[in-house]
């Protein structure tokens, strides 16, 4: 073989080797790109899940946060009850009691005397007199407050009377 042929073969081998190295680098870069893309999508998924969990935890924390000692409101507010109800509960006349406490007492009385049959209440004479119900009335736990309402004088009765008189 001539020296020019040998030179030409050596150059050809060199070019082939460099070409192989470039292809190998391109292959490695392509692999890295796909791995980086996969890592980015995993990171986005973890970020999305983390934000969702943080939002849920924040809602729970806000809901469970101690809001301090607040005065009772609504049914939990103690109010004057009728003397008839005071007598039934064994309390002094003019006592202030919350509706929730009265309801618990009445339900306890119903259970103690076996007056409740599933959802319906069959009042005895004493409870019937307290509720102001008749034998034809169907008393249930659901409508019990309707019958108890007469034992809680409205604070707005005076205001309603004033408005009615003023409009006449």
Short mmCIF file of N, CA and C in Angstrom, two decimals:
data_model
loop_
_atom_site.label_atom_id
_atom_site.label_comp_id
_atom_site.label_asym_id
_atom_site.label_seq_id
_atom_site.Cartn_x
_atom_site.Cartn_y
_atom_site.Cartn_z
N UNK A 1 0.82 -1.18 0.00
CA UNK A 1 0.00 0.00 0.00
C UNK A 1 0.86 1.23 0.00
N UNK A 2 0.34 2.17 -0.68
CA UNK A 2 1.11 3.40 -0.76
C UNK A 2 0.85 4.26 0.45
N UNK A 3 1.74 5.15 0.67
CA UNK A 3 1.63 6.03 1.82
C UNK A 3 0.43 6.94 1.72
N UNK A 4 0.06 7.33 0.52
CA UNK A 4 -1.12 8.19 0.38
C UNK A 4 -2.38 7.42 0.72
N UNK A 5 -2.37 6.15 0.33
CA UNK A 5 -3.52 5.32 0.68
C UNK A 5 -3.61 5.14 2.19
N UNK A 6 -2.44 4.92 2.80
CA UNK A 6 -2.41 4.75 4.26
C UNK A 6 -2.88 6.03 4.94
N UNK A 7 -2.43 7.18 4.40
CA UNK A 7 -2.85 8.47 4.97
C UNK A 7 -4.35 8.63 4.82
N UNK A 8 -4.84 8.29 3.64
CA UNK A 8 -6.26 8.42 3.35
C UNK A 8 -7.08 7.51 4.27
N UNK A 9 -6.62 6.28 4.50
CA UNK A 9 -7.30 5.35 5.40
C UNK A 9 -7.26 5.86 6.84
N UNK A 10 -6.13 6.41 7.24
CA UNK A 10 -5.99 6.94 8.60
C UNK A 10 -6.94 8.11 8.80
N UNK A 11 -7.04 8.99 7.79
CA UNK A 11 -7.96 10.13 7.88
C UNK A 11 -9.41 9.63 7.92
N UNK A 12 -9.67 8.63 7.08
CA UNK A 12 -11.02 8.07 7.03
C UNK A 12 -11.38 7.43 8.38
N UNK A 13 -10.44 6.70 8.98
CA UNK A 13 -10.66 6.09 10.29
C UNK A 13 -10.86 7.17 11.35
N UNK A 14 -10.05 8.23 11.26
CA UNK A 14 -10.16 9.33 12.23
C UNK A 14 -11.53 9.99 12.11
N UNK A 15 -11.95 10.28 10.87
CA UNK A 15 -13.25 10.91 10.64
C UNK A 15 -14.37 9.99 11.13
N UNK A 16 -14.24 8.70 10.86
CA UNK A 16 -15.24 7.74 11.31
C UNK A 16 -15.31 7.69 12.84
N UNK A 17 -14.13 7.73 13.47
CA UNK A 17 -14.09 7.70 14.95
C UNK A 17 -14.71 8.97 15.52
N UNK A 18 -14.40 10.13 14.97
CA UNK A 18 -14.97 11.40 15.43
C UNK A 18 -16.48 11.38 15.21
N UNK A 19 -16.91 10.84 14.06
CA UNK A 19 -18.34 10.75 13.77
C UNK A 19 -19.05 9.87 14.81
N UNK A 20 -18.43 8.74 15.18
CA UNK A 20 -18.98 7.86 16.22
C UNK A 20 -19.11 8.60 17.55
N UNK A 21 -18.08 9.39 17.87
CA UNK A 21 -18.10 10.14 19.13
C UNK A 21 -19.23 11.17 19.13
N UNK A 22 -19.42 11.86 17.98
CA UNK A 22 -20.52 12.83 17.88
C UNK A 22 -21.88 12.14 18.05
N UNK A 23 -22.05 11.00 17.39
CA UNK A 23 -23.31 10.26 17.51
C UNK A 23 -23.54 9.82 18.96
N UNK A 24 -22.46 9.38 19.58
CA UNK A 24 -22.56 8.96 20.99
C UNK A 24 -22.96 10.14 21.88
N UNK A 25 -22.34 11.30 21.64
CA UNK A 25 -22.69 12.51 22.40
C UNK A 25 -24.15 12.91 22.15
N UNK A 26 -24.58 12.85 20.87
CA UNK A 26 -25.97 13.17 20.55
C UNK A 26 -26.93 12.22 21.26
N UNK A 27 -26.57 10.94 21.27
CA UNK A 27 -27.40 9.94 21.95
C UNK A 27 -27.47 10.24 23.45
N UNK A 28 -26.33 10.58 24.05
CA UNK A 28 -26.29 10.91 25.48
C UNK A 28 -27.12 12.15 25.76
N UNK A 29 -26.97 13.19 24.91
CA UNK A 29 -27.77 14.41 25.08
C UNK A 29 -29.26 14.12 24.93
N UNK A 30 -29.63 13.30 24.00
CA UNK A 30 -31.03 12.95 23.80
C UNK A 30 -31.58 12.24 25.04
N UNK A 31 -30.79 11.34 25.61
CA UNK A 31 -31.19 10.64 26.83
C UNK A 31 -31.37 11.63 27.98
N UNK A 32 -30.40 12.55 28.11
CA UNK A 32 -30.50 13.57 29.18
C UNK A 32 -31.74 14.44 28.99
N UNK A 33 -32.04 14.83 27.74
CA UNK A 33 -33.22 15.65 27.49
C UNK A 33 -34.49 14.93 27.93
N UNK A 34 -34.60 13.67 27.56
CA UNK A 34 -35.81 12.93 27.94
C UNK A 34 -35.88 12.75 29.45
N UNK A 35 -34.74 12.54 30.10
CA UNK A 35 -34.72 12.43 31.57
C UNK A 35 -35.10 13.76 32.22
N UNK A 36 -34.59 14.87 31.68
CA UNK A 36 -34.92 16.19 32.22
C UNK A 36 -36.41 16.47 32.04
N UNK A 37 -36.95 16.12 30.88
CA UNK A 37 -38.39 16.31 30.65
C UNK A 37 -39.21 15.49 31.64
N UNK A 38 -38.80 14.25 31.86
CA UNK A 38 -39.50 13.40 32.82
C UNK A 38 -39.40 13.98 34.23
N UNK A 39 -38.21 14.46 34.60
CA UNK A 39 -38.02 15.07 35.92
C UNK A 39 -38.89 16.31 36.08
N UNK A 40 -38.98 17.12 35.01
CA UNK A 40 -39.80 18.33 35.08
C UNK A 40 -41.28 17.97 35.26
N UNK A 41 -41.76 16.97 34.56
CA UNK A 41 -43.17 16.60 34.71
C UNK A 41 -43.42 16.01 36.10
N UNK A 42 -42.48 15.24 36.64
CA UNK A 42 -42.62 14.72 38.00
C UNK A 42 -42.64 15.86 39.01
N UNK A 43 -41.77 16.85 38.80
CA UNK A 43 -41.71 17.99 39.72
C UNK A 43 -43.02 18.77 39.69
N UNK A 44 -43.59 18.97 38.49
CA UNK A 44 -44.87 19.67 38.39
C UNK A 44 -45.98 18.91 39.11
N UNK A 45 -45.98 17.59 38.97
CA UNK A 45 -47.00 16.77 39.63
C UNK A 45 -46.86 16.85 41.15
N UNK A 46 -45.62 16.77 41.65
CA UNK A 46 -45.39 16.87 43.09
C UNK A 46 -45.78 18.26 43.59
N UNK A 47 -45.45 19.30 42.83
CA UNK A 47 -45.81 20.66 43.22
C UNK A 47 -47.33 20.83 43.28
N UNK A 48 -48.02 20.30 42.29
CA UNK A 48 -49.48 20.40 42.24
C UNK A 48 -50.10 19.68 43.43
N UNK A 49 -49.64 18.46 43.72
CA UNK A 49 -50.16 17.71 44.86
C UNK A 49 -49.86 18.40 46.18
N UNK A 50 -48.67 18.95 46.30
CA UNK A 50 -48.28 19.65 47.52
C UNK A 50 -49.16 20.88 47.74
N UNK A 51 -49.40 21.64 46.69
CA UNK A 51 -50.25 22.83 46.81
C UNK A 51 -51.66 22.44 47.21
N UNK A 52 -52.18 21.36 46.62
CA UNK A 52 -53.52 20.90 46.96
C UNK A 52 -53.58 20.47 48.42
N UNK A 53 -52.61 19.71 48.87
CA UNK A 53 -52.57 19.26 50.27
C UNK A 53 -52.44 20.45 51.23
N UNK A 54 -51.61 21.42 50.86
CA UNK A 54 -51.43 22.61 51.70
C UNK A 54 -52.75 23.38 51.81
N UNK A 55 -53.48 23.46 50.71
CA UNK A 55 -54.76 24.16 50.71
C UNK A 55 -55.75 23.45 51.63
N UNK A 56 -55.79 22.12 51.56
CA UNK A 56 -56.69 21.35 52.42
C UNK A 56 -56.29 21.51 53.88
N UNK A 57 -54.99 21.42 54.16
CA UNK A 57 -54.52 21.58 55.54
C UNK A 57 -54.81 22.97 56.08
N UNK A 58 -54.69 23.99 55.23
CA UNK A 58 -54.98 25.36 55.66
C UNK A 58 -56.46 25.50 56.01
N UNK A 59 -57.34 24.91 55.19
CA UNK A 59 -58.77 24.95 55.49
C UNK A 59 -59.07 24.26 56.81
N UNK A 60 -58.45 23.10 57.03
CA UNK A 60 -58.67 22.38 58.28
C UNK A 60 -58.16 23.18 59.47
N UNK A 61 -56.99 23.81 59.29
CA UNK A 61 -56.43 24.60 60.38
C UNK A 61 -57.32 25.79 60.70
N UNK A 62 -57.85 26.44 59.66
CA UNK A 62 -58.75 27.58 59.88
C UNK A 62 -60.04 27.13 60.56
N UNK A 63 -60.54 25.95 60.17
CA UNK A 63 -61.78 25.45 60.73
C UNK A 63 -61.59 25.06 62.20
N UNK A 64 -60.45 24.45 62.50
CA UNK A 64 -60.21 23.94 63.85
C UNK A 64 -59.57 24.97 64.78
N UNK A 65 -59.27 26.12 64.24
CA UNK A 65 -58.60 27.14 65.04
C UNK A 65 -59.50 27.56 66.20
N UNK A 66 -58.91 27.69 67.35
CA UNK A 66 -59.67 28.09 68.53
C UNK A 66 -60.11 29.53 68.34
N UNK A 67 -61.37 29.75 68.34
CA UNK A 67 -61.90 31.09 68.09
C UNK A 67 -62.16 31.85 69.38
N UNK A 68 -61.61 31.35 70.45
CA UNK A 68 -61.75 32.05 71.72
C UNK A 68 -63.07 31.73 72.38
N UNK A 69 -63.22 32.21 73.57
CA UNK A 69 -64.46 32.00 74.31
C UNK A 69 -65.47 33.05 73.88
N UNK A 70 -66.45 32.59 73.11
CA UNK A 70 -67.49 33.50 72.66
C UNK A 70 -68.73 33.28 73.52
N UNK A 71 -69.50 34.33 73.65
CA UNK A 71 -70.73 34.18 74.42
C UNK A 71 -71.71 33.35 73.59
N UNK A 72 -72.56 32.59 74.24
CA UNK A 72 -73.51 31.75 73.52
C UNK A 72 -74.48 32.58 72.68
N UNK A 73 -74.87 32.01 71.56
CA UNK A 73 -75.83 32.71 70.70
C UNK A 73 -76.85 31.71 70.19
N UNK A 74 -77.96 32.21 69.67
CA UNK A 74 -79.00 31.34 69.12
C UNK A 74 -79.66 30.51 70.20
N UNK A 75 -79.81 29.22 69.94
CA UNK A 75 -80.46 28.32 70.90
C UNK A 75 -79.65 28.14 72.17
N UNK A 76 -78.36 28.44 72.12
CA UNK A 76 -77.51 28.26 73.30
C UNK A 76 -77.61 29.44 74.27
N UNK A 77 -78.27 30.51 73.87
CA UNK A 77 -78.41 31.68 74.73
C UNK A 77 -79.46 31.41 75.81
N UNK A 78 -79.08 31.56 77.07
CA UNK A 78 -80.08 31.38 78.13
C UNK A 78 -81.14 32.47 78.03
N UNK A 79 -82.39 32.08 78.17
CA UNK A 79 -83.48 33.04 78.17
C UNK A 79 -84.50 32.61 79.22
N UNK A 80 -85.37 33.55 79.59
CA UNK A 80 -86.39 33.23 80.60
C UNK A 80 -87.34 32.20 80.04
N UNK A 81 -87.76 31.31 80.93
CA UNK A 81 -88.72 30.29 80.52
C UNK A 81 -89.97 30.44 81.37
N UNK A 82 -91.05 29.86 80.90
CA UNK A 82 -92.33 29.98 81.62
C UNK A 82 -92.24 29.29 82.98
N UNK A 83 -93.11 29.73 83.88
CA UNK A 83 -93.13 29.14 85.22
C UNK A 83 -93.56 27.67 85.15
N UNK A 84 -94.41 27.34 84.18
CA UNK A 84 -94.85 25.96 83.99
C UNK A 84 -93.66 25.05 83.65
N UNK A 85 -92.79 25.54 82.76
CA UNK A 85 -91.61 24.77 82.38
C UNK A 85 -90.61 24.71 83.53
N UNK A 86 -90.48 25.81 84.28
CA UNK A 86 -89.60 25.81 85.46
C UNK A 86 -90.05 24.74 86.45
N UNK A 87 -91.34 24.65 86.67
CA UNK A 87 -91.89 23.65 87.60
C UNK A 87 -91.62 22.24 87.07
N UNK A 88 -91.81 22.04 85.77
CA UNK A 88 -91.59 20.73 85.14
C UNK A 88 -90.12 20.31 85.30
N UNK A 89 -89.21 21.28 85.16
CA UNK A 89 -87.78 20.98 85.25
C UNK A 89 -87.27 20.99 86.69
N UNK A 90 -88.10 21.44 87.63
CA UNK A 90 -87.68 21.50 89.02
C UNK A 90 -86.75 22.68 89.29
N UNK A 91 -87.01 23.78 88.62
CA UNK A 91 -86.19 24.98 88.79
C UNK A 91 -87.05 26.09 89.39
N UNK A 92 -86.37 27.14 89.87
CA UNK A 92 -87.08 28.29 90.42
C UNK A 92 -87.77 29.05 89.29
N UNK A 93 -88.89 29.67 89.61
CA UNK A 93 -89.62 30.45 88.62
C UNK A 93 -88.77 31.64 88.19
N UNK A 94 -88.77 31.96 86.90
CA UNK A 94 -88.00 33.10 86.39
C UNK A 94 -86.57 32.73 86.02
N UNK A 95 -86.23 31.46 86.07
CA UNK A 95 -84.88 31.00 85.74
C UNK A 95 -84.62 31.17 84.25
N UNK A 96 -83.37 31.48 83.92
CA UNK A 96 -82.97 31.56 82.52
C UNK A 96 -82.25 30.26 82.14
N UNK A 97 -82.72 29.64 81.08
CA UNK A 97 -82.16 28.37 80.62
C UNK A 97 -82.07 28.41 79.10
N UNK A 98 -81.02 27.80 78.55
CA UNK A 98 -80.87 27.72 77.09
C UNK A 98 -81.84 26.69 76.52
N UNK A 99 -82.29 26.94 75.29
CA UNK A 99 -83.21 26.00 74.64
C UNK A 99 -82.60 24.61 74.53
N UNK A 100 -81.30 24.57 74.28
CA UNK A 100 -80.63 23.28 74.15
C UNK A 100 -80.73 22.48 75.43
N UNK A 101 -80.55 23.15 76.55
CA UNK A 101 -80.64 22.47 77.85
C UNK A 101 -82.06 21.98 78.12
N UNK A 102 -83.05 22.80 77.78
CA UNK A 102 -84.46 22.41 77.97
C UNK A 102 -84.77 21.21 77.09
N UNK A 103 -84.33 21.25 75.84
CA UNK A 103 -84.58 20.14 74.92
C UNK A 103 -83.95 18.85 75.44
N UNK A 104 -82.72 18.94 75.93
CA UNK A 104 -82.06 17.76 76.49
C UNK A 104 -82.85 17.22 77.68
N UNK A 105 -83.36 18.11 78.51
CA UNK A 105 -84.13 17.68 79.68
C UNK A 105 -85.41 16.96 79.24
N UNK A 106 -86.12 17.55 78.28
CA UNK A 106 -87.38 16.96 77.80
C UNK A 106 -87.11 15.61 77.15
N UNK A 107 -86.07 15.52 76.34
CA UNK A 107 -85.73 14.24 75.69
C UNK A 107 -85.35 13.20 76.75
N UNK A 108 -84.63 13.63 77.77
CA UNK A 108 -84.31 12.72 78.88
C UNK A 108 -85.56 12.23 79.57
N UNK A 109 -86.54 13.11 79.77
CA UNK A 109 -87.82 12.74 80.39
C UNK A 109 -88.54 11.72 79.51
N UNK A 110 -88.53 11.98 78.20
CA UNK A 110 -89.20 11.07 77.26
C UNK A 110 -88.56 9.68 77.33
N UNK A 111 -87.24 9.62 77.35
CA UNK A 111 -86.55 8.33 77.40
C UNK A 111 -86.77 7.64 78.74
N UNK A 112 -86.73 8.41 79.81
CA UNK A 112 -86.88 7.86 81.16
C UNK A 112 -88.26 7.21 81.34
N UNK A 113 -89.27 7.82 80.74
CA UNK A 113 -90.64 7.31 80.89
C UNK A 113 -91.10 6.49 79.68
N UNK A 114 -90.15 6.14 78.80
CA UNK A 114 -90.44 5.31 77.62
C UNK A 114 -91.61 5.86 76.79
N UNK A 115 -91.55 7.14 76.48
CA UNK A 115 -92.63 7.77 75.72
C UNK A 115 -92.30 7.87 74.23
N UNK A 116 -91.04 7.65 73.87
CA UNK A 116 -90.63 7.75 72.47
C UNK A 116 -90.67 6.39 71.79
N UNK A 117 -91.33 6.36 70.64
CA UNK A 117 -91.40 5.14 69.84
C UNK A 117 -90.83 5.48 68.48
N UNK A 118 -89.59 5.12 68.24
CA UNK A 118 -88.80 5.50 67.07
C UNK A 118 -88.81 7.03 66.93
N UNK A 119 -89.45 7.56 65.90
CA UNK A 119 -89.44 9.01 65.69
C UNK A 119 -90.60 9.71 66.38
N UNK A 120 -91.63 8.98 66.69
CA UNK A 120 -92.85 9.56 67.26
C UNK A 120 -92.81 9.52 68.79
N UNK A 121 -93.38 10.56 69.39
CA UNK A 121 -93.44 10.66 70.85
C UNK A 121 -94.91 10.55 71.27
N UNK A 122 -95.18 9.66 72.21
CA UNK A 122 -96.52 9.51 72.78
C UNK A 122 -96.49 10.13 74.18
N UNK A 123 -96.82 11.43 74.29
CA UNK A 123 -96.69 12.11 75.58
C UNK A 123 -97.67 11.58 76.63
N UNK A 124 -97.16 11.50 77.88
CA UNK A 124 -98.06 11.18 78.98
C UNK A 124 -98.82 12.45 79.34
N UNK A 125 -99.68 12.38 80.34
CA UNK A 125 -100.54 13.52 80.69
C UNK A 125 -99.71 14.75 81.06
N UNK A 126 -98.66 14.54 81.85
CA UNK A 126 -97.82 15.65 82.31
C UNK A 126 -97.12 16.33 81.13
N UNK A 127 -96.54 15.53 80.23
CA UNK A 127 -95.83 16.09 79.07
C UNK A 127 -96.82 16.71 78.08
N UNK A 128 -97.97 16.10 77.93
CA UNK A 128 -98.99 16.64 77.03
C UNK A 128 -99.46 18.01 77.50
N UNK A 129 -99.61 18.16 78.81
CA UNK A 129 -100.01 19.46 79.36
C UNK A 129 -98.90 20.48 79.14
N UNK A 130 -97.65 20.06 79.31
CA UNK A 130 -96.52 20.97 79.11
C UNK A 130 -96.44 21.42 77.65
N UNK A 131 -96.59 20.48 76.74
CA UNK A 131 -96.47 20.80 75.32
C UNK A 131 -97.70 21.50 74.76
N UNK A 132 -98.83 21.34 75.42
CA UNK A 132 -100.06 21.94 74.91
C UNK A 132 -100.57 21.19 73.69
N UNK A 133 -100.28 19.90 73.63
CA UNK A 133 -100.72 19.10 72.50
C UNK A 133 -101.99 18.35 72.86
N UNK A 134 -102.67 17.87 71.84
CA UNK A 134 -103.88 17.08 72.05
C UNK A 134 -103.59 15.63 71.64
N UNK A 135 -104.56 14.76 71.87
CA UNK A 135 -104.38 13.35 71.49
C UNK A 135 -104.27 13.19 69.98
N UNK A 136 -104.86 14.12 69.23
CA UNK A 136 -104.83 14.04 67.77
C UNK A 136 -103.49 14.52 67.20
N UNK A 137 -102.76 15.35 67.95
CA UNK A 137 -101.49 15.88 67.47
C UNK A 137 -100.44 14.77 67.42
N UNK A 138 -99.63 14.81 66.37
CA UNK A 138 -98.51 13.88 66.26
C UNK A 138 -97.26 14.64 66.68
N UNK A 139 -96.72 14.27 67.82
CA UNK A 139 -95.51 14.93 68.33
C UNK A 139 -94.32 14.07 67.95
N UNK A 140 -93.33 14.70 67.30
CA UNK A 140 -92.09 14.01 66.93
C UNK A 140 -90.91 14.80 67.48
N UNK A 141 -89.75 14.18 67.43
CA UNK A 141 -88.54 14.91 67.85
C UNK A 141 -88.31 16.09 66.93
N UNK A 142 -88.74 15.96 65.68
CA UNK A 142 -88.54 17.01 64.70
C UNK A 142 -89.39 18.25 65.00
N UNK A 143 -90.65 18.06 65.42
CA UNK A 143 -91.51 19.22 65.66
C UNK A 143 -91.65 19.56 67.15
N UNK A 144 -90.81 18.99 67.97
CA UNK A 144 -90.86 19.22 69.41
C UNK A 144 -90.68 20.71 69.75
N UNK A 145 -89.80 21.40 69.02
CA UNK A 145 -89.56 22.82 69.29
C UNK A 145 -90.81 23.66 69.05
N UNK A 146 -91.64 23.25 68.12
CA UNK A 146 -92.89 23.98 67.85
C UNK A 146 -93.76 24.01 69.10
N UNK A 147 -93.82 22.88 69.80
CA UNK A 147 -94.63 22.79 71.01
C UNK A 147 -93.94 23.46 72.21
N UNK A 148 -92.61 23.47 72.20
CA UNK A 148 -91.86 24.08 73.30
C UNK A 148 -91.80 25.60 73.18
N UNK A 149 -92.06 26.11 72.01
CA UNK A 149 -91.90 27.53 71.72
C UNK A 149 -92.69 28.43 72.67
N UNK A 150 -93.85 28.00 73.10
CA UNK A 150 -94.70 28.84 73.96
C UNK A 150 -94.08 29.07 75.34
N UNK A 151 -93.10 28.29 75.73
CA UNK A 151 -92.46 28.44 77.04
C UNK A 151 -91.28 29.41 77.00
N UNK A 152 -90.97 29.93 75.83
CA UNK A 152 -89.88 30.90 75.68
C UNK A 152 -90.46 32.21 75.21
N UNK A 153 -90.76 33.13 76.14
CA UNK A 153 -91.34 34.41 75.73
C UNK A 153 -90.39 35.15 74.79
N UNK A 154 -90.95 35.67 73.72
CA UNK A 154 -90.15 36.37 72.73
C UNK A 154 -89.66 37.69 73.29
N UNK A 155 -88.40 38.00 73.03
CA UNK A 155 -87.83 39.28 73.47
C UNK A 155 -88.39 40.41 72.62
N UNK A 156 -88.85 40.06 71.42
CA UNK A 156 -89.35 41.07 70.49
C UNK A 156 -90.85 41.31 70.61
N UNK A 157 -91.54 40.69 71.56
CA UNK A 157 -92.99 40.89 71.70
C UNK A 157 -93.32 42.35 71.97
N UNK A 158 -92.56 42.95 72.87
CA UNK A 158 -92.81 44.36 73.18
C UNK A 158 -92.57 45.21 71.95
N UNK A 159 -91.49 44.92 71.23
CA UNK A 159 -91.18 45.70 70.03
C UNK A 159 -92.26 45.50 68.98
N UNK A 160 -92.78 44.27 68.83
CA UNK A 160 -93.85 44.01 67.86
C UNK A 160 -95.11 44.76 68.25
N UNK A 161 -95.45 44.78 69.54
CA UNK A 161 -96.64 45.49 70.00
C UNK A 161 -96.51 46.98 69.72
N UNK A 162 -95.34 47.54 69.93
CA UNK A 162 -95.11 48.96 69.69
C UNK A 162 -95.29 49.27 68.21
N UNK A 163 -94.76 48.41 67.34
CA UNK A 163 -94.89 48.62 65.90
C UNK A 163 -96.34 48.52 65.48
N UNK A 164 -97.07 47.54 66.01
CA UNK A 164 -98.48 47.36 65.66
C UNK A 164 -99.29 48.56 66.11
N UNK A 165 -99.05 49.06 67.33
CA UNK A 165 -99.79 50.21 67.85
C UNK A 165 -99.45 51.46 67.06
N UNK A 166 -98.20 51.62 66.67
CA UNK A 166 -97.79 52.80 65.92
C UNK A 166 -98.41 52.82 64.53
N UNK A 167 -98.62 51.65 63.94
CA UNK A 167 -99.18 51.60 62.59
C UNK A 167 -100.68 51.84 62.59
N UNK A 168 -101.35 51.72 63.76
CA UNK A 168 -102.81 51.92 63.83
C UNK A 168 -103.18 53.34 63.82
#
